[in-house]
Short mmCIF file of C-alpha atoms in Angstrom, two decimals:
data_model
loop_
_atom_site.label_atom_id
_atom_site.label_comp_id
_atom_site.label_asym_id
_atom_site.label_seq_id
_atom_site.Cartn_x
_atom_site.Cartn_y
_atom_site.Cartn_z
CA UNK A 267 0.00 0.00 0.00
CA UNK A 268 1.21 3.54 -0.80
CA UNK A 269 1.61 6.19 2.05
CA UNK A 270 -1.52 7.90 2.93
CA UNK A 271 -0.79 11.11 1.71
CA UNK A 272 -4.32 12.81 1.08
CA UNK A 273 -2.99 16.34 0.51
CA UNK A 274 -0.12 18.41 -0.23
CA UNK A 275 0.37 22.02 1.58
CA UNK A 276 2.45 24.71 -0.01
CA UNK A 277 3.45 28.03 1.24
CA UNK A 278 5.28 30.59 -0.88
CA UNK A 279 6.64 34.04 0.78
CA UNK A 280 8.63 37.01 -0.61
CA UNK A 281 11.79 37.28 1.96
CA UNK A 282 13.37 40.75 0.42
CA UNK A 283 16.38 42.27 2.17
CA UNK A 284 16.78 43.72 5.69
CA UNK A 285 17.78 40.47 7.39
CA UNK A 286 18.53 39.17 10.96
CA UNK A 287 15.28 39.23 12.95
CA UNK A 288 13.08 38.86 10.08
CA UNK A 289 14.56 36.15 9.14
CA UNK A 290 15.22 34.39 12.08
CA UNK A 291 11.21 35.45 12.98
CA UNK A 292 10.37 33.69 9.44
CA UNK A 293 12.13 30.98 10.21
CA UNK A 294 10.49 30.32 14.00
CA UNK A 295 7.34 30.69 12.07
CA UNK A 296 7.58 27.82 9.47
CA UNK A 297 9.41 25.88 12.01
CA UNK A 298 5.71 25.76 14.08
CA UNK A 299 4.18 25.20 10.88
CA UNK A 300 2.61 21.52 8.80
CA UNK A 301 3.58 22.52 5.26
CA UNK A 302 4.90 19.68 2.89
CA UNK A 303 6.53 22.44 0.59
CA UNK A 304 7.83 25.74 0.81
CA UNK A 305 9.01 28.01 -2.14
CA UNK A 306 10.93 31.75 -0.71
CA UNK A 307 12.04 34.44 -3.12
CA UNK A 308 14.68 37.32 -2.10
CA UNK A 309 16.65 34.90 -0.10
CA UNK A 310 20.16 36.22 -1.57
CA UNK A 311 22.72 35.39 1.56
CA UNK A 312 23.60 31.89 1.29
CA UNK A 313 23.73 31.51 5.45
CA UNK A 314 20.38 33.02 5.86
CA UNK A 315 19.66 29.81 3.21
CA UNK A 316 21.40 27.59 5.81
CA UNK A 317 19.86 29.09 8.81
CA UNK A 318 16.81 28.25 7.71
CA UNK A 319 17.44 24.79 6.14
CA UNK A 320 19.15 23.73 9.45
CA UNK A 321 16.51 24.44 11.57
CA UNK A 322 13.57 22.89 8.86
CA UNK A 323 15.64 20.07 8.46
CA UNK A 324 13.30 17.58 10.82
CA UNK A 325 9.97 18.76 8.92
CA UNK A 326 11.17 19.74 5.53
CA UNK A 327 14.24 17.28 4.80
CA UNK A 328 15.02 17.83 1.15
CA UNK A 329 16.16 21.74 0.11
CA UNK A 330 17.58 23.37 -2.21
CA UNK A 331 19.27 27.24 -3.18
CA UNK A 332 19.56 27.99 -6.32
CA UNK A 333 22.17 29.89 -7.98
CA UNK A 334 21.87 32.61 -10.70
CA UNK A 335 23.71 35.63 -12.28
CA UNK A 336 26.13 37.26 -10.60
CA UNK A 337 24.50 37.75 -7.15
CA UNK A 338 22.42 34.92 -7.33
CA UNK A 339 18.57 34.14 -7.65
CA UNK A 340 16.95 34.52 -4.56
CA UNK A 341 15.28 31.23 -4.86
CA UNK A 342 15.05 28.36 -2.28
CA UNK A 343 12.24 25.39 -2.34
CA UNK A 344 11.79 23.39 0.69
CA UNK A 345 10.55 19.51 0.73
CA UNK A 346 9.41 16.81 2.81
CA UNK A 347 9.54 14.69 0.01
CA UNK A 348 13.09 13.64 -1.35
CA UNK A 349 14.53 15.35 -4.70
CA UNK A 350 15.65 13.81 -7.51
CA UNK A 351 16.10 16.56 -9.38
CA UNK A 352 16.85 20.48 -9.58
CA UNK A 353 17.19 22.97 -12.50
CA UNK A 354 17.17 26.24 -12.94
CA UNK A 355 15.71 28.57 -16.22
CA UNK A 356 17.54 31.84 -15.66
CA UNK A 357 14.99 34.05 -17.90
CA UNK A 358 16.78 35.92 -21.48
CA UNK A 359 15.74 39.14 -20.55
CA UNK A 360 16.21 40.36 -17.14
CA UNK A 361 16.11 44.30 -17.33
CA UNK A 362 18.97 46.72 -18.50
CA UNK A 363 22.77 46.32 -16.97
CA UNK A 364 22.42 49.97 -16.69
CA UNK A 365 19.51 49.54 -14.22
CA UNK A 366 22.22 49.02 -11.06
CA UNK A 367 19.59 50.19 -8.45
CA UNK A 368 16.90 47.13 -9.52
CA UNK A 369 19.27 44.92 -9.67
CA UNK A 370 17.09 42.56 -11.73
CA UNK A 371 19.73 41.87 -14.59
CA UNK A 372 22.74 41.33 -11.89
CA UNK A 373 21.17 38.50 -10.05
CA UNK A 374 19.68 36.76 -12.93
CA UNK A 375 15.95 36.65 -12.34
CA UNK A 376 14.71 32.90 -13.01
CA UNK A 377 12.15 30.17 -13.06
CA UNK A 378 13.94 27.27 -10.57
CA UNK A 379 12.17 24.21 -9.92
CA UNK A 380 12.72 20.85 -8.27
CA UNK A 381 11.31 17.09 -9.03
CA UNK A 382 10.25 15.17 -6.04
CA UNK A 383 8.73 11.70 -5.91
CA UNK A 384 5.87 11.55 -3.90
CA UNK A 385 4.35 8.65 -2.56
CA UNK A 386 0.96 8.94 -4.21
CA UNK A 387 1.41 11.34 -7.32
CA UNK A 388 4.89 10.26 -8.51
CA UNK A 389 6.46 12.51 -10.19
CA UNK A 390 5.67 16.27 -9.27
CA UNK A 391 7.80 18.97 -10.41
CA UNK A 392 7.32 22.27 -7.94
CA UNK A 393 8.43 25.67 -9.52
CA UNK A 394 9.23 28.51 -7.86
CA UNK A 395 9.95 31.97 -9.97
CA UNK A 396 10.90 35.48 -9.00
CA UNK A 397 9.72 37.17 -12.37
CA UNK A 398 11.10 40.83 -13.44
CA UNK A 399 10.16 43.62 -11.14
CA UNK A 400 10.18 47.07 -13.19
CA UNK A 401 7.75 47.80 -16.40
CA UNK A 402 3.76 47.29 -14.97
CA UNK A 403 0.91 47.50 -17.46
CA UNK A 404 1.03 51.08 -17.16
CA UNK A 405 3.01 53.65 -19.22
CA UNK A 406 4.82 52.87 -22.74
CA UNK A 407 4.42 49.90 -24.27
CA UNK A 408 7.97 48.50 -24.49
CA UNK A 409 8.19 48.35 -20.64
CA UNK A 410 6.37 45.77 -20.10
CA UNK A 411 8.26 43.18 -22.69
CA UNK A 412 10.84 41.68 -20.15
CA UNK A 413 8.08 40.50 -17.70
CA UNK A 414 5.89 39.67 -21.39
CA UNK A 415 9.24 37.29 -21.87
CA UNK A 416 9.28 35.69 -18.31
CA UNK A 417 5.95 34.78 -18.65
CA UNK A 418 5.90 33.26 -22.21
CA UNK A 419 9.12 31.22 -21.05
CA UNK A 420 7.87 30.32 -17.07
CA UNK A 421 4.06 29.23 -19.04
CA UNK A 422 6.43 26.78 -21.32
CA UNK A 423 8.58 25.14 -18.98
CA UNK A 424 5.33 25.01 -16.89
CA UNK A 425 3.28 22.96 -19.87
CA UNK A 426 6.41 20.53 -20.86
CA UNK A 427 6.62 19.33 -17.39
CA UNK A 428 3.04 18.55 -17.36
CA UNK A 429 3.31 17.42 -21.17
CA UNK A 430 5.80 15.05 -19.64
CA UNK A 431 3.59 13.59 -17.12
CA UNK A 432 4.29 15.19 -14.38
CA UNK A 433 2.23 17.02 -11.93
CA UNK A 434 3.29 20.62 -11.53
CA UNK A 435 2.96 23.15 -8.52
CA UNK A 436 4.18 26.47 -9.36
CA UNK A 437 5.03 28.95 -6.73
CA UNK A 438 6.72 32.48 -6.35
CA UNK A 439 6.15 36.43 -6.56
CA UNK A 440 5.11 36.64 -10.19
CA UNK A 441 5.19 40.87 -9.78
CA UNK A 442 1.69 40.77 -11.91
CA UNK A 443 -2.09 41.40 -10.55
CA UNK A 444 -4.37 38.75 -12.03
CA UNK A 445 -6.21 40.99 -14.40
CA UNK A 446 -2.83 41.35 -16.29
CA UNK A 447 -1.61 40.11 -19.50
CA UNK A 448 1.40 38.33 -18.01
CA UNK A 449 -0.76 35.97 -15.74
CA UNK A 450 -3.33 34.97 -18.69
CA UNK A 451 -0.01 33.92 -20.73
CA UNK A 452 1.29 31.89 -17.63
CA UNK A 453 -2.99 30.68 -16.61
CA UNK A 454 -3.78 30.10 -20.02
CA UNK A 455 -0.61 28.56 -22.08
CA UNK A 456 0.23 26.37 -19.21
CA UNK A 457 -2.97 25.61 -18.37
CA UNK A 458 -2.35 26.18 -14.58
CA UNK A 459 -5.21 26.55 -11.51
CA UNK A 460 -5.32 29.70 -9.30
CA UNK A 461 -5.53 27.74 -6.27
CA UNK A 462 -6.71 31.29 -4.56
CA UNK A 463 -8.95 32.00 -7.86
CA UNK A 464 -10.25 28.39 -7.05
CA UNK A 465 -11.14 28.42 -3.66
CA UNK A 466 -12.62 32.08 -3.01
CA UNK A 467 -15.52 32.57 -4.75
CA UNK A 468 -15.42 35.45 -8.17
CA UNK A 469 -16.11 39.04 -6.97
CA UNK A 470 -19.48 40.35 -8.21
CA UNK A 471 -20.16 43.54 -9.38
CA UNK A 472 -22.26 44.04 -6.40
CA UNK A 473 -19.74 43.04 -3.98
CA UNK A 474 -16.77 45.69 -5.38
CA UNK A 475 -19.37 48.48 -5.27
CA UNK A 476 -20.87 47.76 -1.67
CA UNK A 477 -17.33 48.02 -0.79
CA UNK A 478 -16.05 51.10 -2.63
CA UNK A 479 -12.86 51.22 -1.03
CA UNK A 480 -12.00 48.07 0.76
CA UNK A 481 -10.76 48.26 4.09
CA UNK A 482 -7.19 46.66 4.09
CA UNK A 483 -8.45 43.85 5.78
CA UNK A 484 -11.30 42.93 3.65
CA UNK A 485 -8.45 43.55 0.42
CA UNK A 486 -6.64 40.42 2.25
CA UNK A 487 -9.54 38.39 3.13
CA UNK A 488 -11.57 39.00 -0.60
CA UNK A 489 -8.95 39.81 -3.47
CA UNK A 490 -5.83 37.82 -1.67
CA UNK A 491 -3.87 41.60 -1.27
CA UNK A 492 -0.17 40.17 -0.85
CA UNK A 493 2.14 43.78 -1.76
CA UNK A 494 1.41 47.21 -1.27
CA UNK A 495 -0.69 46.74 1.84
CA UNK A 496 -1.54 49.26 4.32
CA UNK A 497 -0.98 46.66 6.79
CA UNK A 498 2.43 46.22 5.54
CA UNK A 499 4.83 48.29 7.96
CA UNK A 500 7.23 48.75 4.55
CA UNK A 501 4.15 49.41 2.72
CA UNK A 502 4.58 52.85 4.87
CA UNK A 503 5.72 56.13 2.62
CA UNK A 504 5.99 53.88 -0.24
CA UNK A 505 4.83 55.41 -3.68
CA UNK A 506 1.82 53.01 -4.87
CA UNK A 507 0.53 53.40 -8.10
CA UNK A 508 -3.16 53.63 -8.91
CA UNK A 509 -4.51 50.11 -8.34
CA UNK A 510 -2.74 49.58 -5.17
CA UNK A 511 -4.80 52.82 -3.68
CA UNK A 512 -7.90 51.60 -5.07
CA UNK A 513 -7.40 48.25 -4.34
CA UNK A 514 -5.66 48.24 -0.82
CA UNK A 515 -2.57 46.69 -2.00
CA UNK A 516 -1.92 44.33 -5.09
CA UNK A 517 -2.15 40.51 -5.25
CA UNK A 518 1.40 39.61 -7.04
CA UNK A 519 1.81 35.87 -5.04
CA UNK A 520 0.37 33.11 -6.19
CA UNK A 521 0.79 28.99 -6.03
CA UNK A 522 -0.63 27.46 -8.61
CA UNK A 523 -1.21 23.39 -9.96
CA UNK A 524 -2.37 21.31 -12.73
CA UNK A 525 -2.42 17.69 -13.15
CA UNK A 526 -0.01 15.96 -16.09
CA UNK A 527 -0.91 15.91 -19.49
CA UNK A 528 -0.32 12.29 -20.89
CA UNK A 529 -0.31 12.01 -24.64
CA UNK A 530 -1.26 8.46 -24.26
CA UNK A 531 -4.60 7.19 -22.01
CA UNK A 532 -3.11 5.69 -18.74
CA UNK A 533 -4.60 2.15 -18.11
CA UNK A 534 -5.84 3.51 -14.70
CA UNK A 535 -7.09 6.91 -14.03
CA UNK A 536 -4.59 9.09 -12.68
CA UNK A 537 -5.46 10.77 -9.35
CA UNK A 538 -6.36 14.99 -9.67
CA UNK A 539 -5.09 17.90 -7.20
CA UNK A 540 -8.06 19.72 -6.25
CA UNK A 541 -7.52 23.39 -4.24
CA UNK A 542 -9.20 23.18 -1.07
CA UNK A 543 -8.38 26.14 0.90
CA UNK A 544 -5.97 28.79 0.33
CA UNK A 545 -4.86 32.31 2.14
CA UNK A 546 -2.27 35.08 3.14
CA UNK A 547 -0.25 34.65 5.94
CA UNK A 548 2.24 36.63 7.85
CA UNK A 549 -0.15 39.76 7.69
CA UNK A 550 0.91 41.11 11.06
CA UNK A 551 4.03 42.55 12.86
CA UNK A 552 6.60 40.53 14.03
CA UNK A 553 5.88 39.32 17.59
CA UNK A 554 8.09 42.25 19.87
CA UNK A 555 9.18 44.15 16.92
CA UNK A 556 7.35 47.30 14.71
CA UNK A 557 7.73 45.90 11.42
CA UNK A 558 6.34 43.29 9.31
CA UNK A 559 7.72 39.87 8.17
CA UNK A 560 8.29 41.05 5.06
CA UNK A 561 7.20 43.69 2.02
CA UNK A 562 4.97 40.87 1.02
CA UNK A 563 2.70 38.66 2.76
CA UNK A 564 3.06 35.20 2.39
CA UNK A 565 0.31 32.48 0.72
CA UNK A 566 -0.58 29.20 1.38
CA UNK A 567 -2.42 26.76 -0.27
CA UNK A 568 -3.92 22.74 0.73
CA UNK A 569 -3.76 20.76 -2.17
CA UNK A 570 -6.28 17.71 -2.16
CA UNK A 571 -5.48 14.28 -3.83
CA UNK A 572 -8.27 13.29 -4.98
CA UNK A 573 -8.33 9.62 -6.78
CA UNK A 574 -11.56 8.48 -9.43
CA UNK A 575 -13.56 5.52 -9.60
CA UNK A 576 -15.98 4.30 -6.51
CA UNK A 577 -15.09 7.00 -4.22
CA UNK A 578 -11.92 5.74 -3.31
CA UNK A 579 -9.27 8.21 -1.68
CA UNK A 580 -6.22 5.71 -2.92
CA UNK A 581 -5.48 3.31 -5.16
CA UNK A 582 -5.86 -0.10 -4.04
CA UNK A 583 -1.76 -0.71 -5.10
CA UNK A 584 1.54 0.72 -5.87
CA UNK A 585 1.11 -1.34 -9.49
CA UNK A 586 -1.76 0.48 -10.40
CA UNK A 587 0.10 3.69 -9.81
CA UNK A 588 3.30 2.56 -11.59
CA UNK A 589 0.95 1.06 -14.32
CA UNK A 590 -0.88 4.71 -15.15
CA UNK A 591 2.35 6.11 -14.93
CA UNK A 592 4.03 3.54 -17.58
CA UNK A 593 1.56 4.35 -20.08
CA UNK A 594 3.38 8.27 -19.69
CA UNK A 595 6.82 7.92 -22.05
CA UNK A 596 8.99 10.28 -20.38
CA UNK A 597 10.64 11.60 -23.64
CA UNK A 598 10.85 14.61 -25.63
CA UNK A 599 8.38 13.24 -27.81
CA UNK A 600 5.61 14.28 -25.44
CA UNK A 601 6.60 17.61 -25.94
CA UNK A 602 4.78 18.02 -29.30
CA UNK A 603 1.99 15.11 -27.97
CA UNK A 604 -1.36 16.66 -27.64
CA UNK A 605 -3.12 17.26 -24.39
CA UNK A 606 -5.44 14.51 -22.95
CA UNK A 607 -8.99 15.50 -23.53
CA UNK A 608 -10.12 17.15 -20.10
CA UNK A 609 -12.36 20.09 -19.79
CA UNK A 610 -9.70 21.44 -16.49
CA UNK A 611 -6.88 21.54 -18.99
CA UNK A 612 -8.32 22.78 -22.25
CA UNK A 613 -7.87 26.41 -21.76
CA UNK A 614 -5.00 27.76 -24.43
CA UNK A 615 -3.66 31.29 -24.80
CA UNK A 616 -6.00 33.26 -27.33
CA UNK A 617 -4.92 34.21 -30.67
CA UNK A 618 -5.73 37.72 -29.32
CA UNK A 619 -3.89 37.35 -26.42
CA UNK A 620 -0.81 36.61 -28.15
CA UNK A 621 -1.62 39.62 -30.49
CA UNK A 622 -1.59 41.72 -27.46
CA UNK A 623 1.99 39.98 -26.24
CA UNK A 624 3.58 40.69 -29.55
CA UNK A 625 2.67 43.92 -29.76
CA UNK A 626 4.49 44.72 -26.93
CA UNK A 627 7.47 42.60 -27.72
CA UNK A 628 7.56 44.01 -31.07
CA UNK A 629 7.12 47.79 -29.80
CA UNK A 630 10.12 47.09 -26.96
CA UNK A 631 12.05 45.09 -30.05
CA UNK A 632 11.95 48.57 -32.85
CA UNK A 633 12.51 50.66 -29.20
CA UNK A 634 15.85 48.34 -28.38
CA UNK A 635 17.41 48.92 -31.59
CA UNK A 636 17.08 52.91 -31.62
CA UNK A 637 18.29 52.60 -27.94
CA UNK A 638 21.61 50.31 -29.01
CA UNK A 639 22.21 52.80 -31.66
CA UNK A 640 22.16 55.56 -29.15
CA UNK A 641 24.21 54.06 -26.99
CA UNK A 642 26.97 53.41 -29.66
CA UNK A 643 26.79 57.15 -30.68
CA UNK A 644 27.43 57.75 -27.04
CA UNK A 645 30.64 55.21 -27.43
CA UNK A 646 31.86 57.08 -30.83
CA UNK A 647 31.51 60.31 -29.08
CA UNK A 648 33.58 58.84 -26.21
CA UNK A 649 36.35 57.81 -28.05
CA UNK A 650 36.45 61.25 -30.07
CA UNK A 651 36.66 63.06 -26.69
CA UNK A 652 39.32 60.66 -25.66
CA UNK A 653 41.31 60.99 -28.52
CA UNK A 654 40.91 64.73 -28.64
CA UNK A 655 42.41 64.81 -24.85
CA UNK A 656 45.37 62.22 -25.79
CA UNK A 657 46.75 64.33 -28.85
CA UNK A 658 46.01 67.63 -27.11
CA UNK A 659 47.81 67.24 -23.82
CA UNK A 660 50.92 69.05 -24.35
CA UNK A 661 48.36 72.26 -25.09
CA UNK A 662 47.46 72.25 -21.75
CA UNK A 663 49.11 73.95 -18.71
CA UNK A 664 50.48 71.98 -15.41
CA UNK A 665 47.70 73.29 -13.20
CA UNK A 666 45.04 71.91 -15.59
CA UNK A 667 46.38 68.19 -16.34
CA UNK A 668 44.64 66.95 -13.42
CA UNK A 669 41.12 67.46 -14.75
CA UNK A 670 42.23 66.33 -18.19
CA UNK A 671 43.41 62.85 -16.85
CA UNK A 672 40.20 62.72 -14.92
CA UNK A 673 38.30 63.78 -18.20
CA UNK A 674 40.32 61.16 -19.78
CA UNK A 675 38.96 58.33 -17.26
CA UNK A 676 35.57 59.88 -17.45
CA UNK A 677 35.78 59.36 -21.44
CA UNK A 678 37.16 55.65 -21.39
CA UNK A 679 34.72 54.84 -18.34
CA UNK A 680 31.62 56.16 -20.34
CA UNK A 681 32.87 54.67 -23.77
CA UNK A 682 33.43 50.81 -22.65
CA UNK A 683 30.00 51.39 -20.37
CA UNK A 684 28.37 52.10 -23.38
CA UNK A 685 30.04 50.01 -26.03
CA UNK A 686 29.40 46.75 -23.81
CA UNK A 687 25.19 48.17 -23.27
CA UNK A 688 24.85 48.97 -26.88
CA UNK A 689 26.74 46.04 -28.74
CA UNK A 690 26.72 42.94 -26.52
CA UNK A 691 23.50 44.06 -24.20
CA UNK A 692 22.01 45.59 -26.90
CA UNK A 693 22.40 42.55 -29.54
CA UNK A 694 21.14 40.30 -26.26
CA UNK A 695 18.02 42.34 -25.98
CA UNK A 696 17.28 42.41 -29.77
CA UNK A 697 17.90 38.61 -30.43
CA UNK A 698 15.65 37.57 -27.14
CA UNK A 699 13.05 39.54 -28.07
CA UNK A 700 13.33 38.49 -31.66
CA UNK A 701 12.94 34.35 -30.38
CA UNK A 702 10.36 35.29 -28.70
CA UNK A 703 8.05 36.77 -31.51
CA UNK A 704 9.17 34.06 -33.87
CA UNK A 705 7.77 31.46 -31.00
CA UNK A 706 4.75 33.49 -30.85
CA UNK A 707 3.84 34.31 -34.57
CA UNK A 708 4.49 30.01 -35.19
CA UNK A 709 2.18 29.53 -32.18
CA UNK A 710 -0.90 32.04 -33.46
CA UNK A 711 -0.38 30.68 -36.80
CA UNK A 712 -1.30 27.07 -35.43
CA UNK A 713 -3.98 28.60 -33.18
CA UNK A 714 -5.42 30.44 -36.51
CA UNK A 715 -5.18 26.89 -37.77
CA UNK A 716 -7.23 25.10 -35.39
CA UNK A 717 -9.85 27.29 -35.63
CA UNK A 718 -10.27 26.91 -39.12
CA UNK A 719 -10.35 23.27 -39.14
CA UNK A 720 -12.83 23.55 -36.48
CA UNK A 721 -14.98 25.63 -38.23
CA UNK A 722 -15.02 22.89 -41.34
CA UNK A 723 -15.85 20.30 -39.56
CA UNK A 724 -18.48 21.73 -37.74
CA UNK A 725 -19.37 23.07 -41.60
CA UNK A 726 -19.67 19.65 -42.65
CA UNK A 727 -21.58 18.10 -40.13
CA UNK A 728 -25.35 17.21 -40.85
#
């Protein structure tokens, strides 16, 4: 008989910076709690990683940090269930070099995810992402690209796992409210559950206007506020844009789940995760101290395993599992397989979404170029001034040498900045963003197709 394992729980926070007795205070509180996984973002200093894998290490067994960049990820995922596997996606566009005080481009945001075997399921792999921070849904079009690019790539590594038969639990701060076109890509391509969306009913019209403004309480408890709270001590003084006031705060933390995707019918029914409860955590002070946990609340989410036929909670046998799960072919094959035919995981990203994607992409792509170019005018500029100063120096007096040396460093400092941002950054850009719209043009075109083909055979039919 397998282990009874009915349910999985997952908790995802946000750590960010400003250490010590936040995250020793984190770590107390996951140490008193029951979850089964745990995904944390903005967990750069490899000892804070250890402090809080040594003292999980009875509960939560299995860990791992993942490293990215030049300063490193952030990400750490937590399991009570052993790991057999780890990678990491570090996404192709990450921000501008030039963008020091982000820092988004230095520590290589990414898409990291584990593959645990767990007594019941299998095979589950368990992402957790930290997706680009700057460029909202607000202001010029090309800002928004580089999270436009996370998404596309998190949504396909998301769908290939599943495609391969696993079962997938995605985690992290995706920096995106759910209205926004970087969560439909991720909801919709990957076919991925809300398992907030899923387990709080939708707001009606009624509801948002009896409320007006929502108290920041009732943003928590009804839309799943996790950033930008009032409640939030480093919400404080903080410059929120427009849906934050309205809202109370944003919702940028989500878990989500699907089940696999088998190109082939399993000879037994494969058991289905099922959302049964899910909320924000961590919403109050630290316990003695006047600040929060964290910029961000955390979320957690109970997973239910829920197994078909007769009402049964578990399969009667290991072989049965092992038997569904042989008629899955773990190759690359299953990549281009197509999905099993359930209702849960037929949603696809619209031909007008993807529209809406490449317009941005291809607005940031034509903006990109006349930026490189700038930037190597800058450089040829540069090395004119430097020039100038080299074959000029015995014009100048004693007294004023000083400033032309420093001129001189000035020149070469600004010239290799901006030969390295507008050739090798600047190519980088241009070429992501270029994949990217090639992916998604060959993707619409086979959505375009579909629908035609749809639309003769339902033509044909008596």
């Amino acid at each position: 008989m397998p282990s009874a394992e009915t349910q999985i729980n997952v908790f995802t926070l946000n750590c960010w910076q400003h250490r010590s007795e936040r995250i020793n205070a984190i770590t107390r509180y996951l140490e008193n709690s029951q979850f089964d996984i745990i995904a944390l973002q903005e967990l750069w200093v490899y000892a804070d990683y250890n402090i809080v894998r040594s003292r999980l290490s009875k509960s939560l067994p299995f860990s791992k940090f993942f490293h990215s960049g030049a300063l490193g990820a952030g990400l750490a995922i937590h399991s009570r269930f052993p790991i057999v596997a780890a990678t990491i996606h570090p996404y192709s566009l990450n921000g501008s070099p030039l963008d020091v005080l982000a820092g988004d481009w230095f520590v290589g945001k990414a898409a990291a995810s584990i593959l645990i075997t767990h007594p019941s399921l299998g095979q589950v792999q368990v992402f957790n992402t930290h997706l680009f921070a700057k460029g909202g849904d607000g202001g010029p079009e090309h800002h928004r690209a580089h999270r436009l690019v996370n998404a596309w790539e998190f949504a396909k590594l998301a769908k290939q796992a599943a495609e391969l038969g696993r079962y997938v639990i995605a985690a992290g701060d995706f920096n995106s409210i759910p209205t926004s076109l970087p969560m439909t890509v991720i909801r919709d391509h990957a076919s991925l559950s809300d398992a907030w969306e899923a387990t709080h009913p939708p707001h009606s019209s009624a509801l948002v206007t009896s409320m007006s403004t929502p108290t920041p309480s009732q943003a928590i408890e009804v839309f799943g506020v996790t950033a930008d709270s009032p409640l939030n001590t480093y919400s404080a003084g903080k410059h929120l844009d427009v849906h934050a006031r309205a809202w109370q705060g944003k919702r940028l933390d989500y878990i989500f789940y699907r089940d696999p995707a088998p190109p082939l019918a399993p000879a037994v029914p494969l058991p289905t995760l099922v959302a049964t409860s899910a909320g924000v955590l961590l919403t109050d002070a630290i316990p003695g101290f006047p600040f929060s946990y964290s910029d961000h609340f955390g979320v957690s989410a109970t997973l239910q395993i829920k197994y078909p036929g007769h009402g049964r909670d578990l399969p009667e046998s290991d072989g049965e599992l092992r038997t569904a799960q042989k008629q899955t072919p773990h190759t690359i094959s299953a990549l281009s397989a197509p999905a099993p035919v359930q209702s849960s995981l037929s949603a696809r990203l619209a031909a007008a979404d993807a529209n809406a994607v490449l317009g941005a992409l291809t607005t940031c792509y034509h903006y990109s170029r006349t930026r490189a170019r700038r930037h190597l005018f800058v450089f040829g500029l540069s090395v004119g001034a430097l020039t100038f100063l080299v074959t000029t120096t015995s014009w100048f007096s004693s007294g004023v040498m000083p400033f032309v040396v420093l001129g001189g460093a000035a020149a070469t400092w600004l010239g290799t900045t901006m030969l390295y941002v507008g050739f090798v950054y600047g190519r980088w850009e241009i070429n992501a963003l270029m994949n990217v719209i090639e992916e998604l043009e060959l993707y619409r075109k086979s959505v375009e197709v579909v629908a035609t083909v749809g639309e003769l055979d339902a033509s044909i039919k008596p």
